[in-house]
Tab-separated table of C-alpha atoms in Angstrom:
chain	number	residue	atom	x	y	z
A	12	UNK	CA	134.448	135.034	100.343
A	13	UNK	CA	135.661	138.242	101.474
A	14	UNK	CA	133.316	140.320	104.251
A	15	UNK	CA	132.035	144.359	103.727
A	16	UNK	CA	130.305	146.293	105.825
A	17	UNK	CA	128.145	148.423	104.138
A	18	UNK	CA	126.012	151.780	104.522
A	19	UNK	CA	122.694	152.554	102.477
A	20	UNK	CA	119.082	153.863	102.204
A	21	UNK	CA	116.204	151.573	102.104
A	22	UNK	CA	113.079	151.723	100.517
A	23	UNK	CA	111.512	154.195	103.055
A	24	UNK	CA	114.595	156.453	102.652
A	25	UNK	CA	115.615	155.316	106.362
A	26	UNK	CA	119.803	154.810	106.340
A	27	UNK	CA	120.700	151.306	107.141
A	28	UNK	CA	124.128	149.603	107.987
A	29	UNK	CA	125.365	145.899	108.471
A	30	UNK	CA	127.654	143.697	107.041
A	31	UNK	CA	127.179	141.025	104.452
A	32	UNK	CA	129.726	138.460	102.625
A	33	UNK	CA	130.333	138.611	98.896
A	34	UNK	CA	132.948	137.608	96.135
A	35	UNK	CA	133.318	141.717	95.608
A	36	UNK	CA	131.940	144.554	96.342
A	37	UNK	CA	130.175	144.828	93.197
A	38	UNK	CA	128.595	141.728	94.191
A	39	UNK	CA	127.536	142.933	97.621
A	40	UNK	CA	125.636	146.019	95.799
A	41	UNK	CA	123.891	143.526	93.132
A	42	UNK	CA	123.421	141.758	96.973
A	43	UNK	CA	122.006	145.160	98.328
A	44	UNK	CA	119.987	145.960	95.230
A	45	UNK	CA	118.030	142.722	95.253
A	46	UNK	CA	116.844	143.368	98.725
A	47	UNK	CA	115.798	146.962	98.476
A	48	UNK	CA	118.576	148.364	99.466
A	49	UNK	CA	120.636	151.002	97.573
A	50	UNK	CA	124.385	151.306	98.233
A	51	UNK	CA	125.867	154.521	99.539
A	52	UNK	CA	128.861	153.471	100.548
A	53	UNK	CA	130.478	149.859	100.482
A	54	UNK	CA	133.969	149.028	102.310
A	55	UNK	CA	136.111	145.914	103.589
A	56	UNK	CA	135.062	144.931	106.871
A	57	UNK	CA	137.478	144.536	109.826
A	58	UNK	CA	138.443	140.884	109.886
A	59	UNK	CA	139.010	140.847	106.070
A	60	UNK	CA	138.536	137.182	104.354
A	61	UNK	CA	135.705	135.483	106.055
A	62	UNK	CA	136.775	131.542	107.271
A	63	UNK	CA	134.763	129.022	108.316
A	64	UNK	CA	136.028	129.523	112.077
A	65	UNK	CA	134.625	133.116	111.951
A	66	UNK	CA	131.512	131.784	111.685
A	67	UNK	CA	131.487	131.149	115.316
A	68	UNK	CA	132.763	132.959	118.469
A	69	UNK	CA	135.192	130.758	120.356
A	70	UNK	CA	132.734	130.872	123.406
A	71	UNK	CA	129.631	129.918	121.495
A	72	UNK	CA	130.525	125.940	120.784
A	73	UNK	CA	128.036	123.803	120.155
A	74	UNK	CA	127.971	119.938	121.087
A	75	UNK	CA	125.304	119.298	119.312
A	76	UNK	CA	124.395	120.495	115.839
A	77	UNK	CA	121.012	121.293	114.432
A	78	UNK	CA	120.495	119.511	111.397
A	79	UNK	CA	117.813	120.463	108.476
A	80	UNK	CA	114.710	118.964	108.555
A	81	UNK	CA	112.185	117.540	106.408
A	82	UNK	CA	109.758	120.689	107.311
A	83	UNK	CA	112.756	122.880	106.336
A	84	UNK	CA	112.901	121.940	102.725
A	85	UNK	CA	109.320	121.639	102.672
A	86	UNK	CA	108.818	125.357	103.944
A	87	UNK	CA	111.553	126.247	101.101
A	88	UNK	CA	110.178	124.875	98.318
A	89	UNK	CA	106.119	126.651	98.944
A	90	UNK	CA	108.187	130.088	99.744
A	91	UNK	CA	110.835	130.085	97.232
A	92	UNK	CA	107.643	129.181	95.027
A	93	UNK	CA	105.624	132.109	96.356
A	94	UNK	CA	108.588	134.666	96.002
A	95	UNK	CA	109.559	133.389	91.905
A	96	UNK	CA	105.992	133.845	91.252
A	97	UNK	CA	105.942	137.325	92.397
A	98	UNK	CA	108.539	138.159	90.260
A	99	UNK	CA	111.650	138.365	93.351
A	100	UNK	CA	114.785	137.712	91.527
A	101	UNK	CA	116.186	134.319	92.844
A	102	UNK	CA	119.435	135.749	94.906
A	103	UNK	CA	116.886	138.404	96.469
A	104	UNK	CA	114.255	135.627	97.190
A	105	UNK	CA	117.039	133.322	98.759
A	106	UNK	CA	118.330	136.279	100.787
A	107	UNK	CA	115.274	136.684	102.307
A	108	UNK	CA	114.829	133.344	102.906
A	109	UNK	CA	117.758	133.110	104.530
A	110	UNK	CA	117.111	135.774	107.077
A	111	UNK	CA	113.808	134.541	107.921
A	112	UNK	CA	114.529	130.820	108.820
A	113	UNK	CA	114.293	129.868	112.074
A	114	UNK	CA	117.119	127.058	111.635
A	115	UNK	CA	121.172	127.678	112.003
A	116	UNK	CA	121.537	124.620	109.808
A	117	UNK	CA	119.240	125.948	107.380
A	118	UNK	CA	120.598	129.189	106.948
A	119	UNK	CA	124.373	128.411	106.453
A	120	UNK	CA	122.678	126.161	103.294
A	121	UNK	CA	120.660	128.951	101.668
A	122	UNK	CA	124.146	131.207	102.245
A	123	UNK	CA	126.006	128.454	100.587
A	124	UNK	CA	123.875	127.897	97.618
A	125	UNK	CA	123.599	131.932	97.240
A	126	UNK	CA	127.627	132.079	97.040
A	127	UNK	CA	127.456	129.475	94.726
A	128	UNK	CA	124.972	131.748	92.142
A	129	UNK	CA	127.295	134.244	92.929
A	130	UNK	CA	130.123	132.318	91.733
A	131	UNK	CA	128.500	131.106	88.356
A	132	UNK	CA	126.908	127.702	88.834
A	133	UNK	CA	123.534	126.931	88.357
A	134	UNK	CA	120.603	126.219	91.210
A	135	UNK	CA	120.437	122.608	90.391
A	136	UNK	CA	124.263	122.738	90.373
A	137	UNK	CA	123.927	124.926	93.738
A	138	UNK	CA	121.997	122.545	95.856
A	139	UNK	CA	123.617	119.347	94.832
A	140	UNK	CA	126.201	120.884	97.103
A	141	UNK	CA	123.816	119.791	99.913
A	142	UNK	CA	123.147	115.963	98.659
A	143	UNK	CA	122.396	115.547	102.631
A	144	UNK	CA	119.482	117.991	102.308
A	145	UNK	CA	117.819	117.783	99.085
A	146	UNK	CA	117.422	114.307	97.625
A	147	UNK	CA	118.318	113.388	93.978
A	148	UNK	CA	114.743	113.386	92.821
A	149	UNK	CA	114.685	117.182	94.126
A	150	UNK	CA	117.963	118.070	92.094
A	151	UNK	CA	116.616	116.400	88.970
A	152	UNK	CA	113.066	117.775	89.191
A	153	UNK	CA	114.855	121.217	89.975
A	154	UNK	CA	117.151	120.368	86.673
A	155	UNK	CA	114.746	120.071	84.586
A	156	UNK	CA	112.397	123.000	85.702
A	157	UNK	CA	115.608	125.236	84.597
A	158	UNK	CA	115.522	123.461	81.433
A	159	UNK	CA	111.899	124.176	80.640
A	160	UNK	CA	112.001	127.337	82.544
A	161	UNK	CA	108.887	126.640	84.664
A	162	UNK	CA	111.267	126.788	88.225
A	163	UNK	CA	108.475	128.315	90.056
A	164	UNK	CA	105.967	125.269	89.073
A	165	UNK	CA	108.690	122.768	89.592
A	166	UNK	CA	108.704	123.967	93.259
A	167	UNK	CA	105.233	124.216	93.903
A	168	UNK	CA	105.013	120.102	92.896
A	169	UNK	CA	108.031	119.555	94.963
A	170	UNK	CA	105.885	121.139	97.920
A	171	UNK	CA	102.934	118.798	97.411
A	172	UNK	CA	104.883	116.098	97.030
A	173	UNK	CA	106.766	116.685	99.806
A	174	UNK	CA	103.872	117.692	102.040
A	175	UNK	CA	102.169	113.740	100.674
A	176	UNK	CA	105.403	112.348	101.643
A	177	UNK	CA	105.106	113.400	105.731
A	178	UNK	CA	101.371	112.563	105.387
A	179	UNK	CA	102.095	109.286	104.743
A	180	UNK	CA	105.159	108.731	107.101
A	181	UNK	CA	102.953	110.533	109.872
A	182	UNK	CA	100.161	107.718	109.402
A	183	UNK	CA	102.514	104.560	109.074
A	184	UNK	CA	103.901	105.960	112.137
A	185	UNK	CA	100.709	106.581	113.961
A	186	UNK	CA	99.575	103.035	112.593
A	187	UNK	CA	102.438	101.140	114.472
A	188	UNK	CA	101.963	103.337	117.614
A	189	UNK	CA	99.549	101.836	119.422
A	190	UNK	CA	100.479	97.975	119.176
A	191	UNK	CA	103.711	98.748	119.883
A	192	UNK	CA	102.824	100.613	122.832
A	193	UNK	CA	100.335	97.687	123.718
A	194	UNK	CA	102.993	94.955	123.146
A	195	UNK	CA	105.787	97.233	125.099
A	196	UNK	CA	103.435	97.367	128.546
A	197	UNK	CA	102.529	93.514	128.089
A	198	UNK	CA	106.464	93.162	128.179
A	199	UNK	CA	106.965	95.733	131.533
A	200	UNK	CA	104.066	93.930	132.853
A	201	UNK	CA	105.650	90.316	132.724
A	202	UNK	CA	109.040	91.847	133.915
A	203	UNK	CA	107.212	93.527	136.640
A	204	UNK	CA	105.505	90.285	137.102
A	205	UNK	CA	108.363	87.471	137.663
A	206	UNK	CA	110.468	90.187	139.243
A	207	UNK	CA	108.312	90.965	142.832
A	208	UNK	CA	104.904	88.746	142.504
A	209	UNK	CA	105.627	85.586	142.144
A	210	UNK	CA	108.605	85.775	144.040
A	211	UNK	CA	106.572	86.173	146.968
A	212	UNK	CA	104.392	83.667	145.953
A	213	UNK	CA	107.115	81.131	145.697
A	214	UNK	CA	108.065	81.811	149.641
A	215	UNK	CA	104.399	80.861	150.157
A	216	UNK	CA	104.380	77.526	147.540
A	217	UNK	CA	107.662	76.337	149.692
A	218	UNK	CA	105.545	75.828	152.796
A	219	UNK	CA	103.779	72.609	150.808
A	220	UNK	CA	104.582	69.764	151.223
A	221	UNK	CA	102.968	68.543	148.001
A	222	UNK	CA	104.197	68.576	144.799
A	223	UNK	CA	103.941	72.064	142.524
A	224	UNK	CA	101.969	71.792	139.300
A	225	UNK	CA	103.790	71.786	135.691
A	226	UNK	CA	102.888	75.309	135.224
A	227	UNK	CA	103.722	76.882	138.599
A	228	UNK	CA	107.269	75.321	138.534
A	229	UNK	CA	107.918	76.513	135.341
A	230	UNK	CA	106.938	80.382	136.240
A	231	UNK	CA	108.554	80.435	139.492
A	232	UNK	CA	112.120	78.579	137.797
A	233	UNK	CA	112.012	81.770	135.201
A	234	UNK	CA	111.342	84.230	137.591
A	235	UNK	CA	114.306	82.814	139.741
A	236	UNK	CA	116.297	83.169	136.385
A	237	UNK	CA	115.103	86.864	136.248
A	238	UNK	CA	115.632	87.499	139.750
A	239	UNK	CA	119.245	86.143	139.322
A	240	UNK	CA	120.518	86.731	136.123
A	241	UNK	CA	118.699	90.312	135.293
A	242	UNK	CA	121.946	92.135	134.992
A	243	UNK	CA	122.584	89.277	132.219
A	244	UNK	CA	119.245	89.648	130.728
A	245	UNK	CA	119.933	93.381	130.726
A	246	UNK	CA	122.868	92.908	129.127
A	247	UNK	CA	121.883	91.059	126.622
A	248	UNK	CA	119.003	92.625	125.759
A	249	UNK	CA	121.484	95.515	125.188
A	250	UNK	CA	123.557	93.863	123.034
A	251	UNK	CA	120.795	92.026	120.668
A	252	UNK	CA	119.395	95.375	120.089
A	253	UNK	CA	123.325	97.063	119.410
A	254	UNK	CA	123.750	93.919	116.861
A	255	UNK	CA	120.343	94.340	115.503
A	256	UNK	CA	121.190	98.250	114.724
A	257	UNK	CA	124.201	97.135	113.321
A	258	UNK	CA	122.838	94.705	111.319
A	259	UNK	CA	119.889	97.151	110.021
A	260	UNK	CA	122.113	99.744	108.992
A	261	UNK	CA	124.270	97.476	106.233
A	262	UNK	CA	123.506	97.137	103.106
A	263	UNK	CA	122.246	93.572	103.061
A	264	UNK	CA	120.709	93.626	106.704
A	265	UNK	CA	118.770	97.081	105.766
A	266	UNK	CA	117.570	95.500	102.085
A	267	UNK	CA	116.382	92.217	104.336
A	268	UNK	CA	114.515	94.457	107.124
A	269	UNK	CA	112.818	96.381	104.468
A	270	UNK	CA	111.622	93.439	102.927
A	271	UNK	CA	110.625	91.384	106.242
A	272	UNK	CA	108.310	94.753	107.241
A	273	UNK	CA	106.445	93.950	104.438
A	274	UNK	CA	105.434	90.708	106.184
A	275	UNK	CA	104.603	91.812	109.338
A	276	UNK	CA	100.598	90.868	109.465
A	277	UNK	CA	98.365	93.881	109.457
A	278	UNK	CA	101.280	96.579	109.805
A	279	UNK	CA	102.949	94.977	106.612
A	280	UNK	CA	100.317	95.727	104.233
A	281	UNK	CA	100.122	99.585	105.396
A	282	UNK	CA	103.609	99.949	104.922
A	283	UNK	CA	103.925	98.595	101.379
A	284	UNK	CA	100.939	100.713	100.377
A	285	UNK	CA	102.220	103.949	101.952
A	286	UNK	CA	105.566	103.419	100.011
A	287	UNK	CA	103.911	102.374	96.647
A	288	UNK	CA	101.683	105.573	96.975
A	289	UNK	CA	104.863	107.747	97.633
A	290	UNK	CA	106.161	106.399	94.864
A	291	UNK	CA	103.492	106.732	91.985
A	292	UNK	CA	102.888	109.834	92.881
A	293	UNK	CA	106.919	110.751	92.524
A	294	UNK	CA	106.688	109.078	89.013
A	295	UNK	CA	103.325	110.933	88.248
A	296	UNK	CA	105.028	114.452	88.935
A	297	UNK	CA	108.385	113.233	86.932
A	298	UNK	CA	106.658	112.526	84.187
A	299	UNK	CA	104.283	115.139	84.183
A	300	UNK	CA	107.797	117.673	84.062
A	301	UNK	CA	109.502	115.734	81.019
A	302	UNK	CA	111.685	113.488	83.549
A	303	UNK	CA	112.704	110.658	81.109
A	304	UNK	CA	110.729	107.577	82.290
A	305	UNK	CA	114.485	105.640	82.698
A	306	UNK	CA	115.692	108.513	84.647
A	307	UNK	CA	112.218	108.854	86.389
A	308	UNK	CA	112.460	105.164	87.780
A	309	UNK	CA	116.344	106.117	88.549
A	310	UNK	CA	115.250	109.020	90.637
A	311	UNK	CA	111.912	107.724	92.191
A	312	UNK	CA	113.713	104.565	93.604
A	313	UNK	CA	115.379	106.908	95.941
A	314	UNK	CA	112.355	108.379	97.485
A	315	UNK	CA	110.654	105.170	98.371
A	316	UNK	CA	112.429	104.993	101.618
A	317	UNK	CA	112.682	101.270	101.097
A	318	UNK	CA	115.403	99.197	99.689
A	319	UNK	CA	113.415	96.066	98.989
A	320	UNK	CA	110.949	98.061	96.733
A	321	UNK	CA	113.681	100.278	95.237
A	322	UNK	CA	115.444	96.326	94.339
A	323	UNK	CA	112.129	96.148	92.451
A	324	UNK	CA	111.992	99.577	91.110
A	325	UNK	CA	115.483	98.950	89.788
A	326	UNK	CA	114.649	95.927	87.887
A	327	UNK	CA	111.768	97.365	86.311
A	328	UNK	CA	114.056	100.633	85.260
A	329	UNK	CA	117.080	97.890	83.669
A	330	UNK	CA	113.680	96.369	81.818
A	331	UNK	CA	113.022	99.354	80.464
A	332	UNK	CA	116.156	100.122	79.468
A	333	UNK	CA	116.170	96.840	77.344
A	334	UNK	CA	113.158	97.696	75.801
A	335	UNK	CA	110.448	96.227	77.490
A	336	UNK	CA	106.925	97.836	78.166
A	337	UNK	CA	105.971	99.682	81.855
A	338	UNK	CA	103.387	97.277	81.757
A	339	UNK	CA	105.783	94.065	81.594
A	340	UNK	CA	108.037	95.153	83.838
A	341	UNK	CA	105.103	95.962	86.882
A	342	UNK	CA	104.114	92.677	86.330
A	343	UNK	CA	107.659	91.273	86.620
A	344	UNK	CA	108.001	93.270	90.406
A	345	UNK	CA	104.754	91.749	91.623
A	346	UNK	CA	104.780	94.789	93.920
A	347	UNK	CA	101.677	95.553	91.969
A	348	UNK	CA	97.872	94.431	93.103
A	349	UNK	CA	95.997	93.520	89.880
A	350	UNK	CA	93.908	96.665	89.851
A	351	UNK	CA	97.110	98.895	89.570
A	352	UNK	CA	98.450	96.467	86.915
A	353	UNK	CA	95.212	97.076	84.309
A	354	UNK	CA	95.802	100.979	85.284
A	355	UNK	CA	99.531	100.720	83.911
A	356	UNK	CA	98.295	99.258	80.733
A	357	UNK	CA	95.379	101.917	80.255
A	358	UNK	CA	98.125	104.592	81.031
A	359	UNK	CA	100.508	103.087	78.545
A	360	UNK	CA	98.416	102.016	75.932
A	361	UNK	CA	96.638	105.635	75.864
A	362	UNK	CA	99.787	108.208	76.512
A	363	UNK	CA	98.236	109.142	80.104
A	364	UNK	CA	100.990	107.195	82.232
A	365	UNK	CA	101.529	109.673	84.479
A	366	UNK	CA	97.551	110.620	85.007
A	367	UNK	CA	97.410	106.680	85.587
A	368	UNK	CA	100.096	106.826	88.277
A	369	UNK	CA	98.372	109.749	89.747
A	370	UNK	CA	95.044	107.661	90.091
A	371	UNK	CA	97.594	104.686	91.704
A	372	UNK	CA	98.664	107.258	94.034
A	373	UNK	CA	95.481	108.430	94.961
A	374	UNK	CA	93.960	105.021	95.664
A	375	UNK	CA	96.867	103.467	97.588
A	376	UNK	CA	96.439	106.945	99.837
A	377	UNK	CA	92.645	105.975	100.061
A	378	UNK	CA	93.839	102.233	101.074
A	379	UNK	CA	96.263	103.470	103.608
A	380	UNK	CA	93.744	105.684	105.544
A	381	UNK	CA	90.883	103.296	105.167
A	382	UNK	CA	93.510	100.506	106.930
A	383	UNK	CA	94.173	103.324	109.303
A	384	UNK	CA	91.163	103.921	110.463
A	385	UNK	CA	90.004	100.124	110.825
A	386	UNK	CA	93.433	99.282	112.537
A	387	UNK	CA	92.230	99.018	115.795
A	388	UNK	CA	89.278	96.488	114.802
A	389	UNK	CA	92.305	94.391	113.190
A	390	UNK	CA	94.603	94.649	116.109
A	391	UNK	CA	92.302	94.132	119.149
A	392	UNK	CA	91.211	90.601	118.489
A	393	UNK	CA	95.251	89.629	118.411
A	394	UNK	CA	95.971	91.754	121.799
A	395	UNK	CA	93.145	90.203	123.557
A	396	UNK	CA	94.425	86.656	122.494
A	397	UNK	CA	97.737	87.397	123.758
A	398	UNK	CA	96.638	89.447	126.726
A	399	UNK	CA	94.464	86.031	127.279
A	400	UNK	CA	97.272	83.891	127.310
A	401	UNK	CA	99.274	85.902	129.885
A	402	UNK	CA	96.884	85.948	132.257
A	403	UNK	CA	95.722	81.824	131.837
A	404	UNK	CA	99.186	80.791	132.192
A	405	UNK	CA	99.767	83.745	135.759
A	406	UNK	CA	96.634	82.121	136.551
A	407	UNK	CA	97.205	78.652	136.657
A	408	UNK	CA	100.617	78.821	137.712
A	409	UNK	CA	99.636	81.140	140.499
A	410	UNK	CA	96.481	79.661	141.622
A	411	UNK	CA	96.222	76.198	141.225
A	412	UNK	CA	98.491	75.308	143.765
A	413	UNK	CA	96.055	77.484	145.830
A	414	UNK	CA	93.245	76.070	144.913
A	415	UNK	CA	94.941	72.328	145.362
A	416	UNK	CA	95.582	73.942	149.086
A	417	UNK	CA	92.191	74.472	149.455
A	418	UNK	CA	90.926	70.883	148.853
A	419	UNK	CA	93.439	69.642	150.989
A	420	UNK	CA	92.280	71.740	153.909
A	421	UNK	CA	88.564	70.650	153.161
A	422	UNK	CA	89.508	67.263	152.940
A	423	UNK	CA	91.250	67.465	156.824
């Protein structure tokens, strides 16, 4: 890409300058055009080819680079959708797009994917470049919205989809908040615990001359272990969670970590719901845009954040492709309650498949905030047992050797 600097008149007849990139300097007036500007004068800029080390000033490194987010694309998609509906030709719409996003990251994408218009290629072409920032099921739903020629609709679907997708995440997220906050300050408080209290009950217990109780010995031998060893513990506690991390992020540990948070009690349930719901409504809005359902179930799998159920998903796409029904192959992933099942096989036997999965969206969303709401009814009942059972054991280790004092000084 070669730079110009450029000189023209805008819409309010004002004379504007600046410098933009372009394969040629036709392209940089189609460029200006687009935008409201019209050319009066168009020249190579000092510097000449543009690299990618121009793109920074040697005194302006950055450590730490700002990646695209989630609320990036999802801002894209409802503005890009806004400006095709007006009319804005798609280089002019990304252009100004480009100059209003707040995000470094997300600006050198939209100035990729316009060079690659510029050079020829296709949008769906364009932002496969970027398989980091827009998933598959985004390139394919943007495929085949240039196929039908409904782009701007495409878009607008990808929004809402997008915008369910954090709504859901957002909830899970808020659902495993407060236990594991809970279960986090039970932890600090036994550390805190066995670390300075009963130590300095233990210097008090040694002036007995009766035997300690079961219980008391065993608290006061673990918080001598802590006391001692807690650059071990530290340690180790380090490297369980390194080899945990490790473990999580290969293919086999990540596959059995999806699958065991499906089993955690309460939390498990929400999870699986929140990813089903994600999912049937991705198939509802591939189907509803002529997404083949095998390459629907191809794409889909990808979204459901969730390797066990995308095993599933998989199966039930290789059933498909072998000729079985929808319906035989949901009941074949017994990811499926029994009411979502009977919905599949109205869908199918009717033509309405993707209205179906629509309603199986809706009502796993319904599910999910429903669980939501009663999670702290479900929870408390467990904290309090466990809260319980710390404090009975602190208490009769700590106080029964008091309380045996106390006899014994009644008794003299």
């Amino acid at each position: 890409m070669a730079r110009f600097s450029y000189r023209g008149r805008n819409s309010a007849g004002e004379i504007v300058n600046g410098v933009m990139d372009g394969a040629t300097a036709g392209a940089v007036a189609d460029l200006l055009l687009g935008t409201g500007i019209r050319p009066l004068e168009i020249k190579p800029a000092p510097g000449g080819t543009k690299t990618k080390g121009d793109t920074k000033k040697s005194g302006d490194i950055k450590f730490f680079k700002e990646k695209v987010q989630h609320v990036d694309v999802l801002l894209f998609s409802r503005q890009i959708y806004t400006l095709l509906k007006a009319g804005v030709p798609i280089m002019r719409a990304l252009s100004g797009l480009q100059e209003s996003s707040h995000n470094p990251a997300m600006k050198d994408v939209l100035q990729d994917i316009r060079e690659s218009l510029d050079s020829g290629r296709e949008l769906s072409m364009s932002i496969a470049r970027h398989p980091t920032v827009f998933s598959r099921f985004y390139i394919s739903m943007v495929r085949v919205g240039e196929a039908t020629g409904r782009l701007e609709e495409i878009f607008l679907r990808l929004f809402d989809h997008m915008e369910f997708e954090r709504f859901m995440k957002e909830q899970v997220k808020s659902a495993l908040r407060y236990p594991s906050f809970v279960v986090a300050a039970m932890g600090v408080a036994m550390f805190v615990v066995n670390i300075w209290v009963i130590p300095a009950f233990a210097k008090v217990f040694k002036g007995f001359s009766a035997e300690l109780p079961l219980m008391t010995r065993i608290l006061i031998g673990l918080s001598d272990f802590m006391v001692n060893w807690w650059h071990t513990i530290i340690a180790g506690v380090a490297l369980a969670f390194g080899g945990f991390t490790y473990w999580r992020n290969t293919p086999k540990g990540h596959y059995q970590w999806d699958k065991f948070k499906l089993s955690i009690p309460i939390a498990g349930k929400i999870v699986q719901k929140a990813t089903l719901a994600r999912f049937a409504r991705a198939f509802a809005l591939a189907s509803r845009s002529g997404v083949p359902i095998i390459q629907a179930l191809t794409n889909v799998a990808a979204t459901v954040d969730n390797d066990y159920i995308a095993d599933k998903l998989d199966k039930m796409r290789d059933g498909v492709e072998r000729g079985e029904s929808i319906l035989r192959t949901a009941i074949g992933a017994g990811i499926f309650t029994p009411v979502v099942i009977q919905m599949i096989a109205v869908g199918e036997e009717s033509g309405s498949l993707d209205d179906m999965m629509q309603e199986v969206a809706d009502m796993y969303q319904s599910e999910v905030e429903y669980e939501l709401k009663t999670l702290a009814q479900q929870i408390e009942p467990i904290l309090i047992v466990m809260l319980g059972a710390m404090i009975l054991v602190l208490a009769l280790g700590i106080f029964l050797p008091l309380w045996d004092l106390g006899k014994v000084t009644m008794k003299k």
